[in-house]
């Protein structure tokens, strides 16, 4: 797997800039630029921060399309979920639980 291509793919999917990734991951813009422009291979610690910023696991980073197939509706839900705040996630869970019990 090409780490650089995968990272570019994830940024494109989210519509994120390198600046946004730097802010979300807590890394410097120069670190992100070195990885993407110069082809530096990120350390595991750096990759963990990048994944945390992207709100994915390292396993998800490397899984590409090898993850378990889910319906388009669930994929849409999961894709939206990662952008919610903790409070929004809790509210969504409470709403789903309430609907489930009716």
mmCIF file of N, CA, C and O in Angstrom:
data_model
loop_
_atom_site.group_PDB
_atom_site.id
_atom_site.type_symbol
_atom_site.label_atom_id
_atom_site.label_comp_id
_atom_site.label_asym_id
_atom_site.label_seq_id
_atom_site.Cartn_x
_atom_site.Cartn_y
_atom_site.Cartn_z
ATOM 1 N N UNK A 1 0.846 -1.182 0.000
ATOM 2 C CA UNK A 1 0.000 0.000 0.000
ATOM 3 C C UNK A 1 0.881 1.231 0.000
ATOM 4 O O UNK A 1 1.849 1.304 0.736
ATOM 5 N N UNK A 2 0.524 2.177 -0.814
ATOM 6 C CA UNK A 2 1.224 3.450 -0.892
ATOM 7 C C UNK A 2 0.584 4.416 0.107
ATOM 8 O O UNK A 2 -0.540 4.877 -0.098
ATOM 9 N N UNK A 3 1.298 4.703 1.179
ATOM 10 C CA UNK A 3 0.798 5.566 2.243
ATOM 11 C C UNK A 3 0.430 6.944 1.716
ATOM 12 O O UNK A 3 -0.600 7.507 2.092
ATOM 13 N N UNK A 4 1.236 7.455 0.821
ATOM 14 C CA UNK A 4 1.000 8.798 0.298
ATOM 15 C C UNK A 4 -0.283 8.862 -0.529
ATOM 16 O O UNK A 4 -1.088 9.779 -0.373
ATOM 17 N N UNK A 5 -0.475 7.869 -1.402
ATOM 18 C CA UNK A 5 -1.693 7.828 -2.218
ATOM 19 C C UNK A 5 -2.921 7.663 -1.342
ATOM 20 O O UNK A 5 -3.962 8.273 -1.584
ATOM 21 N N UNK A 6 -2.819 6.810 -0.327
ATOM 22 C CA UNK A 6 -3.961 6.591 0.571
ATOM 23 C C UNK A 6 -4.304 7.867 1.318
ATOM 24 O O UNK A 6 -5.476 8.222 1.460
ATOM 25 N N UNK A 7 -3.303 8.575 1.778
ATOM 26 C CA UNK A 7 -3.538 9.825 2.498
ATOM 27 C C UNK A 7 -4.181 10.860 1.575
ATOM 28 O O UNK A 7 -5.147 11.529 1.957
ATOM 29 N N UNK A 8 -3.690 10.973 0.376
ATOM 30 C CA UNK A 8 -4.280 11.894 -0.609
ATOM 31 C C UNK A 8 -5.735 11.512 -0.882
ATOM 32 O O UNK A 8 -6.609 12.371 -0.991
ATOM 33 N N UNK A 9 -6.006 10.205 -0.991
ATOM 34 C CA UNK A 9 -7.362 9.720 -1.229
ATOM 35 C C UNK A 9 -8.291 10.129 -0.086
ATOM 36 O O UNK A 9 -9.399 10.619 -0.319
ATOM 37 N N UNK A 10 -7.843 9.938 1.132
ATOM 38 C CA UNK A 10 -8.660 10.284 2.297
ATOM 39 C C UNK A 10 -8.916 11.784 2.379
ATOM 40 O O UNK A 10 -10.021 12.213 2.725
ATOM 41 N N UNK A 11 -7.915 12.579 2.056
ATOM 42 C CA UNK A 11 -8.097 14.028 2.050
ATOM 43 C C UNK A 11 -9.111 14.432 0.981
ATOM 44 O O UNK A 11 -9.990 15.260 1.223
ATOM 45 N N UNK A 12 -8.987 13.827 -0.184
ATOM 46 C CA UNK A 12 -9.901 14.159 -1.284
ATOM 47 C C UNK A 12 -11.340 13.756 -0.938
ATOM 48 O O UNK A 12 -12.278 14.506 -1.190
ATOM 49 N N UNK A 13 -11.510 12.571 -0.346
ATOM 50 C CA UNK A 13 -12.847 12.107 0.036
ATOM 51 C C UNK A 13 -13.530 13.079 0.990
ATOM 52 O O UNK A 13 -14.735 13.272 0.926
ATOM 53 N N UNK A 14 -12.736 13.667 1.875
ATOM 54 C CA UNK A 14 -13.288 14.582 2.871
ATOM 55 C C UNK A 14 -13.341 16.030 2.387
ATOM 56 O O UNK A 14 -13.939 16.876 3.026
ATOM 57 N N UNK A 15 -12.648 16.293 1.297
ATOM 58 C CA UNK A 15 -12.554 17.669 0.825
ATOM 59 C C UNK A 15 -11.664 18.521 1.713
ATOM 60 O O UNK A 15 -11.858 19.724 1.849
ATOM 61 N N UNK A 16 -10.675 17.872 2.330
ATOM 62 C CA UNK A 16 -9.783 18.542 3.270
ATOM 63 C C UNK A 16 -8.520 19.009 2.565
ATOM 64 O O UNK A 16 -8.000 18.348 1.671
ATOM 65 N N UNK A 17 -7.994 20.107 3.058
ATOM 66 C CA UNK A 17 -6.687 20.591 2.618
ATOM 67 C C UNK A 17 -5.617 20.010 3.544
ATOM 68 O O UNK A 17 -5.927 19.445 4.600
ATOM 69 N N UNK A 18 -4.392 20.190 3.163
ATOM 70 C CA UNK A 18 -3.282 19.779 4.034
ATOM 71 C C UNK A 18 -3.296 20.591 5.322
ATOM 72 O O UNK A 18 -2.985 20.087 6.390
ATOM 73 N N UNK A 19 -3.680 21.847 5.193
ATOM 74 C CA UNK A 19 -3.789 22.717 6.370
ATOM 75 C C UNK A 19 -4.812 22.149 7.360
ATOM 76 O O UNK A 19 -4.550 22.079 8.553
ATOM 77 N N UNK A 20 -5.968 21.727 6.852
ATOM 78 C CA UNK A 20 -7.013 21.174 7.723
ATOM 79 C C UNK A 20 -6.511 19.907 8.404
ATOM 80 O O UNK A 20 -6.747 19.704 9.593
ATOM 81 N N UNK A 21 -5.834 19.045 7.666
ATOM 82 C CA UNK A 21 -5.288 17.827 8.268
ATOM 83 C C UNK A 21 -4.293 18.178 9.368
ATOM 84 O O UNK A 21 -4.310 17.568 10.437
ATOM 85 N N UNK A 22 -3.448 19.158 9.123
ATOM 86 C CA UNK A 22 -2.477 19.572 10.139
ATOM 87 C C UNK A 22 -3.199 20.029 11.403
ATOM 88 O O UNK A 22 -2.827 19.634 12.517
ATOM 89 N N UNK A 23 -4.235 20.843 11.249
ATOM 90 C CA UNK A 23 -4.981 21.340 12.408
ATOM 91 C C UNK A 23 -5.700 20.218 13.150
ATOM 92 O O UNK A 23 -5.681 20.164 14.374
ATOM 93 N N UNK A 24 -6.337 19.324 12.410
ATOM 94 C CA UNK A 24 -7.103 18.234 13.025
ATOM 95 C C UNK A 24 -6.204 17.215 13.717
ATOM 96 O O UNK A 24 -6.582 16.615 14.715
ATOM 97 N N UNK A 25 -5.001 17.017 13.174
ATOM 98 C CA UNK A 25 -4.105 15.996 13.727
ATOM 99 C C UNK A 25 -3.130 16.546 14.765
ATOM 100 O O UNK A 25 -2.478 15.781 15.459
ATOM 101 N N UNK A 26 -3.015 17.881 14.834
ATOM 102 C CA UNK A 26 -2.069 18.476 15.775
ATOM 103 C C UNK A 26 -0.640 18.456 15.270
ATOM 104 O O UNK A 26 0.294 18.708 16.030
ATOM 105 N N UNK A 27 -0.455 18.168 13.995
ATOM 106 C CA UNK A 27 0.877 18.163 13.395
ATOM 107 C C UNK A 27 1.126 19.495 12.692
ATOM 108 O O UNK A 27 0.185 20.212 12.370
ATOM 109 N N UNK A 28 2.368 19.779 12.428
ATOM 110 C CA UNK A 28 2.688 21.019 11.721
ATOM 111 C C UNK A 28 2.395 20.841 10.232
ATOM 112 O O UNK A 28 2.395 19.723 9.705
ATOM 113 N N UNK A 29 2.150 21.953 9.584
ATOM 114 C CA UNK A 29 1.917 21.913 8.135
ATOM 115 C C UNK A 29 3.151 21.375 7.413
ATOM 116 O O UNK A 29 3.027 20.675 6.411
ATOM 117 N N UNK A 30 4.329 21.707 7.931
ATOM 118 C CA UNK A 30 5.554 21.234 7.273
ATOM 119 C C UNK A 30 5.672 19.712 7.370
ATOM 120 O O UNK A 30 6.167 19.070 6.444
ATOM 121 N N UNK A 31 5.214 19.126 8.470
ATOM 122 C CA UNK A 31 5.246 17.668 8.604
ATOM 123 C C UNK A 31 4.349 17.030 7.551
ATOM 124 O O UNK A 31 4.748 16.077 6.866
ATOM 125 N N UNK A 32 3.149 17.575 7.405
ATOM 126 C CA UNK A 32 2.216 17.047 6.401
ATOM 127 C C UNK A 32 2.798 17.231 4.992
ATOM 128 O O UNK A 32 2.759 16.318 4.164
ATOM 129 N N UNK A 33 3.370 18.393 4.737
ATOM 130 C CA UNK A 33 3.972 18.669 3.424
ATOM 131 C C UNK A 33 5.126 17.709 3.145
ATOM 132 O O UNK A 33 5.280 17.218 2.016
ATOM 133 N N UNK A 34 5.949 17.441 4.150
ATOM 134 C CA UNK A 34 7.071 16.518 3.968
ATOM 135 C C UNK A 34 6.586 15.119 3.616
ATOM 136 O O UNK A 34 7.209 14.419 2.824
ATOM 137 N N UNK A 35 5.481 14.719 4.211
ATOM 138 C CA UNK A 35 4.937 13.396 3.927
ATOM 139 C C UNK A 35 4.370 13.351 2.506
ATOM 140 O O UNK A 35 4.658 12.433 1.740
ATOM 141 N N UNK A 36 3.609 14.369 2.153
ATOM 142 C CA UNK A 36 2.903 14.342 0.877
ATOM 143 C C UNK A 36 3.738 14.818 -0.304
ATOM 144 O O UNK A 36 3.650 14.246 -1.386
ATOM 145 N N UNK A 37 4.530 15.837 -0.121
ATOM 146 C CA UNK A 37 5.303 16.382 -1.243
ATOM 147 C C UNK A 37 6.645 15.700 -1.423
ATOM 148 O O UNK A 37 7.064 15.433 -2.541
ATOM 149 N N UNK A 38 7.319 15.473 -0.341
ATOM 150 C CA UNK A 38 8.678 14.927 -0.428
ATOM 151 C C UNK A 38 8.717 13.412 -0.343
ATOM 152 O O UNK A 38 9.764 12.804 -0.494
ATOM 153 N N UNK A 39 7.582 12.821 -0.022
ATOM 154 C CA UNK A 39 7.533 11.364 0.029
ATOM 155 C C UNK A 39 8.110 10.761 1.288
ATOM 156 O O UNK A 39 8.412 9.568 1.312
ATOM 157 N N UNK A 40 8.264 11.574 2.333
ATOM 158 C CA UNK A 40 8.750 11.021 3.597
ATOM 159 C C UNK A 40 7.729 10.022 4.139
ATOM 160 O O UNK A 40 6.530 10.267 4.098
ATOM 161 N N UNK A 41 8.207 8.919 4.645
ATOM 162 C CA UNK A 41 7.329 7.912 5.231
ATOM 163 C C UNK A 41 7.069 8.309 6.681
ATOM 164 O O UNK A 41 8.014 8.495 7.451
ATOM 165 N N UNK A 42 5.789 8.444 7.056
ATOM 166 C CA UNK A 42 5.499 8.854 8.434
ATOM 167 C C UNK A 42 5.818 7.743 9.428
ATOM 168 O O UNK A 42 5.676 6.564 9.112
ATOM 169 N N UNK A 43 6.255 8.142 10.606
ATOM 170 C CA UNK A 43 6.469 7.166 11.674
ATOM 171 C C UNK A 43 5.104 6.660 12.125
ATOM 172 O O UNK A 43 4.062 7.245 11.801
ATOM 173 N N UNK A 44 5.106 5.595 12.895
ATOM 174 C CA UNK A 44 3.841 5.063 13.430
ATOM 175 C C UNK A 44 3.167 6.116 14.298
ATOM 176 O O UNK A 44 1.954 6.313 14.209
ATOM 177 N N UNK A 45 3.929 6.808 15.106
ATOM 178 C CA UNK A 45 3.356 7.842 15.976
ATOM 179 C C UNK A 45 2.709 8.955 15.152
ATOM 180 O O UNK A 45 1.610 9.418 15.468
ATOM 181 N N UNK A 46 3.366 9.359 14.081
ATOM 182 C CA UNK A 46 2.811 10.401 13.208
ATOM 183 C C UNK A 46 1.570 9.884 12.500
ATOM 184 O O UNK A 46 0.557 10.586 12.415
ATOM 185 N N UNK A 47 1.616 8.653 12.028
ATOM 186 C CA UNK A 47 0.460 8.068 11.355
ATOM 187 C C UNK A 47 -0.727 7.938 12.320
ATOM 188 O O UNK A 47 -1.875 8.162 11.929
ATOM 189 N N UNK A 48 -0.443 7.621 13.566
ATOM 190 C CA UNK A 48 -1.515 7.559 14.572
ATOM 191 C C UNK A 48 -2.181 8.925 14.742
ATOM 192 O O UNK A 48 -3.408 9.013 14.844
ATOM 193 N N UNK A 49 -1.387 9.983 14.779
ATOM 194 C CA UNK A 49 -1.946 11.333 14.894
ATOM 195 C C UNK A 49 -2.752 11.715 13.658
ATOM 196 O O UNK A 49 -3.816 12.331 13.767
ATOM 197 N N UNK A 50 -2.257 11.336 12.499
ATOM 198 C CA UNK A 50 -2.987 11.606 11.255
ATOM 199 C C UNK A 50 -4.334 10.883 11.287
ATOM 200 O O UNK A 50 -5.374 11.470 10.984
ATOM 201 N N UNK A 51 -4.318 9.615 11.654
ATOM 202 C CA UNK A 51 -5.559 8.837 11.719
ATOM 203 C C UNK A 51 -6.516 9.406 12.760
ATOM 204 O O UNK A 51 -7.726 9.485 12.518
ATOM 205 N N UNK A 52 -5.976 9.825 13.879
ATOM 206 C CA UNK A 52 -6.824 10.440 14.901
ATOM 207 C C UNK A 52 -7.473 11.706 14.351
ATOM 208 O O UNK A 52 -8.655 11.957 14.564
ATOM 209 N N UNK A 53 -6.700 12.501 13.624
ATOM 210 C CA UNK A 53 -7.235 13.709 13.000
ATOM 211 C C UNK A 53 -8.306 13.400 11.970
ATOM 212 O O UNK A 53 -9.292 14.120 11.841
ATOM 213 N N UNK A 54 -8.122 12.304 11.232
ATOM 214 C CA UNK A 54 -9.100 11.883 10.235
ATOM 215 C C UNK A 54 -10.278 11.133 10.864
ATOM 216 O O UNK A 54 -11.230 10.789 10.173
ATOM 217 N N UNK A 55 -10.150 10.841 12.145
ATOM 218 C CA UNK A 55 -11.170 10.100 12.898
ATOM 219 C C UNK A 55 -11.374 8.690 12.339
ATOM 220 O O UNK A 55 -12.497 8.226 12.170
ATOM 221 N N UNK A 56 -10.242 8.049 12.068
ATOM 222 C CA UNK A 56 -10.247 6.660 11.643
ATOM 223 C C UNK A 56 -9.158 5.924 12.417
ATOM 224 O O UNK A 56 -8.286 6.559 13.023
ATOM 225 N N UNK A 57 -9.191 4.620 12.372
ATOM 226 C CA UNK A 57 -8.138 3.824 12.998
ATOM 227 C C UNK A 57 -7.039 3.553 11.979
ATOM 228 O O UNK A 57 -7.244 3.716 10.768
ATOM 229 N N UNK A 58 -5.903 3.124 12.467
ATOM 230 C CA UNK A 58 -4.827 2.744 11.558
ATOM 231 C C UNK A 58 -5.282 1.566 10.695
ATOM 232 O O UNK A 58 -4.963 1.493 9.508
ATOM 233 N N UNK A 59 -6.048 0.660 11.274
ATOM 234 C CA UNK A 59 -6.579 -0.466 10.497
ATOM 235 C C UNK A 59 -7.428 0.029 9.341
ATOM 236 O O UNK A 59 -7.322 -0.474 8.225
ATOM 237 N N UNK A 60 -8.272 1.021 9.598
ATOM 238 C CA UNK A 60 -9.099 1.579 8.525
ATOM 239 C C UNK A 60 -8.226 2.272 7.484
ATOM 240 O O UNK A 60 -8.540 2.229 6.304
ATOM 241 N N UNK A 61 -7.159 2.909 7.919
ATOM 242 C CA UNK A 61 -6.251 3.577 6.980
ATOM 243 C C UNK A 61 -5.701 2.564 5.975
ATOM 244 O O UNK A 61 -5.667 2.819 4.780
ATOM 245 N N UNK A 62 -5.282 1.402 6.465
ATOM 246 C CA UNK A 62 -4.660 0.418 5.598
ATOM 247 C C UNK A 62 -5.655 -0.539 4.941
ATOM 248 O O UNK A 62 -5.302 -1.245 4.006
ATOM 249 N N UNK A 63 -6.884 -0.555 5.393
ATOM 250 C CA UNK A 63 -7.864 -1.513 4.878
ATOM 251 C C UNK A 63 -8.321 -1.211 3.467
ATOM 252 O O UNK A 63 -8.737 -2.105 2.752
ATOM 253 N N UNK A 64 -8.266 0.038 3.046
ATOM 254 C CA UNK A 64 -8.784 0.452 1.743
ATOM 255 C C UNK A 64 -10.203 -0.047 1.606
ATOM 256 O O UNK A 64 -11.056 0.259 2.405
ATOM 257 N N UNK A 65 -10.465 -0.855 0.596
ATOM 258 C CA UNK A 65 -11.821 -1.356 0.369
ATOM 259 C C UNK A 65 -12.009 -2.774 0.880
ATOM 260 O O UNK A 65 -12.964 -3.433 0.504
ATOM 261 N N UNK A 66 -11.101 -3.233 1.723
ATOM 262 C CA UNK A 66 -11.178 -4.599 2.226
ATOM 263 C C UNK A 66 -12.064 -4.720 3.460
ATOM 264 O O UNK A 66 -12.167 -5.789 4.039
ATOM 265 N N UNK A 67 -12.699 -3.634 3.857
ATOM 266 C CA UNK A 67 -13.559 -3.678 5.031
ATOM 267 C C UNK A 67 -14.830 -4.445 4.688
ATOM 268 O O UNK A 67 -15.168 -4.643 3.527
ATOM 269 N N UNK A 68 -15.563 -4.844 5.696
ATOM 270 C CA UNK A 68 -16.814 -5.559 5.503
ATOM 271 C C UNK A 68 -17.773 -4.681 4.711
ATOM 272 O O UNK A 68 -17.877 -3.485 4.945
ATOM 273 N N UNK A 69 -18.461 -5.281 3.764
ATOM 274 C CA UNK A 69 -19.428 -4.546 2.945
ATOM 275 C C UNK A 69 -20.602 -4.109 3.806
ATOM 276 O O UNK A 69 -21.108 -4.881 4.621
ATOM 277 N N UNK A 70 -21.031 -2.873 3.628
ATOM 278 C CA UNK A 70 -22.203 -2.366 4.309
ATOM 279 C C UNK A 70 -23.125 -1.729 3.278
ATOM 280 O O UNK A 70 -22.689 -1.377 2.178
ATOM 281 N N UNK A 71 -24.363 -1.571 3.649
ATOM 282 C CA UNK A 71 -25.327 -0.991 2.723
ATOM 283 C C UNK A 71 -24.980 0.479 2.483
ATOM 284 O O UNK A 71 -24.315 1.116 3.307
ATOM 285 N N UNK A 72 -25.454 1.028 1.377
ATOM 286 C CA UNK A 72 -25.206 2.453 1.104
ATOM 287 C C UNK A 72 -25.749 3.364 2.215
ATOM 288 O O UNK A 72 -25.135 4.368 2.543
ATOM 289 N N UNK A 73 -26.877 2.971 2.806
ATOM 290 C CA UNK A 73 -27.453 3.781 3.879
ATOM 291 C C UNK A 73 -26.553 3.791 5.114
ATOM 292 O O UNK A 73 -26.335 4.837 5.727
ATOM 293 N N UNK A 74 -26.008 2.622 5.469
ATOM 294 C CA UNK A 74 -25.104 2.563 6.625
ATOM 295 C C UNK A 74 -23.806 3.301 6.343
ATOM 296 O O UNK A 74 -23.272 3.978 7.218
ATOM 297 N N UNK A 75 -23.305 3.193 5.130
ATOM 298 C CA UNK A 75 -22.083 3.913 4.779
ATOM 299 C C UNK A 75 -22.302 5.416 4.914
ATOM 300 O O UNK A 75 -21.454 6.126 5.467
ATOM 301 N N UNK A 76 -23.428 5.892 4.444
ATOM 302 C CA UNK A 76 -23.732 7.317 4.563
ATOM 303 C C UNK A 76 -23.796 7.727 6.033
ATOM 304 O O UNK A 76 -23.264 8.767 6.422
ATOM 305 N N UNK A 77 -24.411 6.886 6.845
ATOM 306 C CA UNK A 77 -24.500 7.164 8.276
ATOM 307 C C UNK A 77 -23.114 7.190 8.919
ATOM 308 O O UNK A 77 -22.782 8.114 9.669
ATOM 309 N N UNK A 78 -22.290 6.202 8.621
ATOM 310 C CA UNK A 78 -20.943 6.143 9.193
ATOM 311 C C UNK A 78 -20.085 7.314 8.732
ATOM 312 O O UNK A 78 -19.326 7.887 9.508
ATOM 313 N N UNK A 79 -20.193 7.662 7.446
ATOM 314 C CA UNK A 79 -19.415 8.784 6.918
ATOM 315 C C UNK A 79 -19.795 10.090 7.605
ATOM 316 O O UNK A 79 -18.931 10.932 7.876
ATOM 317 N N UNK A 80 -21.080 10.271 7.895
ATOM 318 C CA UNK A 80 -21.530 11.491 8.584
ATOM 319 C C UNK A 80 -21.130 11.465 10.056
ATOM 320 O O UNK A 80 -20.791 12.496 10.639
ATOM 321 N N UNK A 81 -21.157 10.283 10.658
ATOM 322 C CA UNK A 81 -20.882 10.115 12.086
ATOM 323 C C UNK A 81 -19.522 10.674 12.490
ATOM 324 O O UNK A 81 -19.392 11.330 13.522
ATOM 325 N N UNK A 82 -18.498 10.444 11.671
ATOM 326 C CA UNK A 82 -17.141 10.842 12.056
ATOM 327 C C UNK A 82 -16.985 12.352 12.181
ATOM 328 O O UNK A 82 -16.052 12.818 12.831
ATOM 329 N N UNK A 83 -17.900 13.111 11.594
ATOM 330 C CA UNK A 83 -17.799 14.566 11.652
ATOM 331 C C UNK A 83 -18.617 15.176 12.786
ATOM 332 O O UNK A 83 -18.581 16.386 12.989
ATOM 333 N N UNK A 84 -19.338 14.340 13.533
ATOM 334 C CA UNK A 84 -20.151 14.842 14.636
ATOM 335 C C UNK A 84 -19.306 15.069 15.878
ATOM 336 O O UNK A 84 -18.335 14.355 16.124
ATOM 337 N N UNK A 85 -19.718 16.035 16.677
ATOM 338 C CA UNK A 85 -19.062 16.244 17.971
ATOM 339 C C UNK A 85 -19.532 15.152 18.924
ATOM 340 O O UNK A 85 -20.499 14.424 18.638
ATOM 341 N N UNK A 86 -18.885 15.043 20.060
ATOM 342 C CA UNK A 86 -19.280 14.045 21.062
ATOM 343 C C UNK A 86 -20.727 14.261 21.502
ATOM 344 O O UNK A 86 -21.490 13.304 21.661
ATOM 345 N N UNK A 87 -21.113 15.517 21.668
ATOM 346 C CA UNK A 87 -22.484 15.829 22.082
ATOM 347 C C UNK A 87 -23.490 15.437 20.998
ATOM 348 O O UNK A 87 -24.559 14.910 21.296
ATOM 349 N N UNK A 88 -23.142 15.695 19.739
ATOM 350 C CA UNK A 88 -24.028 15.333 18.639
ATOM 351 C C UNK A 88 -24.164 13.818 18.515
ATOM 352 O O UNK A 88 -25.255 13.306 18.253
ATOM 353 N N UNK A 89 -23.064 13.108 18.723
ATOM 354 C CA UNK A 89 -23.118 11.640 18.679
ATOM 355 C C UNK A 89 -24.027 11.105 19.772
ATOM 356 O O UNK A 89 -24.836 10.204 19.536
ATOM 357 N N UNK A 90 -23.908 11.658 20.964
ATOM 358 C CA UNK A 90 -24.759 11.225 22.077
ATOM 359 C C UNK A 90 -26.222 11.506 21.776
ATOM 360 O O UNK A 90 -27.092 10.660 22.009
ATOM 361 N N UNK A 91 -26.527 12.679 21.231
ATOM 362 C CA UNK A 91 -27.907 13.028 20.888
ATOM 363 C C UNK A 91 -28.454 12.083 19.812
ATOM 364 O O UNK A 91 -29.602 11.626 19.901
ATOM 365 N N UNK A 92 -27.634 11.771 18.815
ATOM 366 C CA UNK A 92 -28.063 10.859 17.755
ATOM 367 C C UNK A 92 -28.337 9.467 18.306
ATOM 368 O O UNK A 92 -29.333 8.827 17.958
ATOM 369 N N UNK A 93 -27.465 8.998 19.204
ATOM 370 C CA UNK A 93 -27.675 7.686 19.821
ATOM 371 C C UNK A 93 -28.965 7.651 20.632
ATOM 372 O O UNK A 93 -29.724 6.679 20.569
ATOM 373 N N UNK A 94 -29.214 8.699 21.388
ATOM 374 C CA UNK A 94 -30.437 8.756 22.192
ATOM 375 C C UNK A 94 -31.681 8.747 21.295
ATOM 376 O O UNK A 94 -32.663 8.079 21.593
ATOM 377 N N UNK A 95 -31.622 9.474 20.186
ATOM 378 C CA UNK A 95 -32.742 9.515 19.259
ATOM 379 C C UNK A 95 -32.975 8.131 18.643
ATOM 380 O O UNK A 95 -34.116 7.664 18.560
ATOM 381 N N UNK A 96 -31.915 7.457 18.244
ATOM 382 C CA UNK A 96 -32.039 6.123 17.655
ATOM 383 C C UNK A 96 -32.603 5.140 18.671
ATOM 384 O O UNK A 96 -33.482 4.335 18.356
ATOM 385 N N UNK A 97 -32.124 5.213 19.905
ATOM 386 C CA UNK A 97 -32.640 4.325 20.958
ATOM 387 C C UNK A 97 -34.112 4.577 21.210
ATOM 388 O O UNK A 97 -34.888 3.641 21.393
ATOM 389 N N UNK A 98 -34.517 5.833 21.207
ATOM 390 C CA UNK A 98 -35.926 6.169 21.412
ATOM 391 C C UNK A 98 -36.787 5.625 20.278
ATOM 392 O O UNK A 98 -37.876 5.094 20.505
ATOM 393 N N UNK A 99 -36.315 5.758 19.050
ATOM 394 C CA UNK A 99 -37.067 5.242 17.905
ATOM 395 C C UNK A 99 -37.127 3.722 17.935
ATOM 396 O O UNK A 99 -38.126 3.115 17.555
ATOM 397 N N UNK A 100 -36.052 3.081 18.368
ATOM 398 C CA UNK A 100 -35.988 1.622 18.430
ATOM 399 C C UNK A 100 -37.013 1.073 19.425
ATOM 400 O O UNK A 100 -37.610 0.032 19.189
ATOM 401 N N UNK A 101 -37.218 1.791 20.513
ATOM 402 C CA UNK A 101 -38.123 1.334 21.561
ATOM 403 C C UNK A 101 -39.589 1.580 21.258
ATOM 404 O O UNK A 101 -40.455 1.149 22.000
ATOM 405 N N UNK A 102 -39.896 2.305 20.194
ATOM 406 C CA UNK A 102 -41.309 2.572 19.853
ATOM 407 C C UNK A 102 -41.893 1.487 19.023
ATOM 408 O O UNK A 102 -41.370 0.793 18.295
#
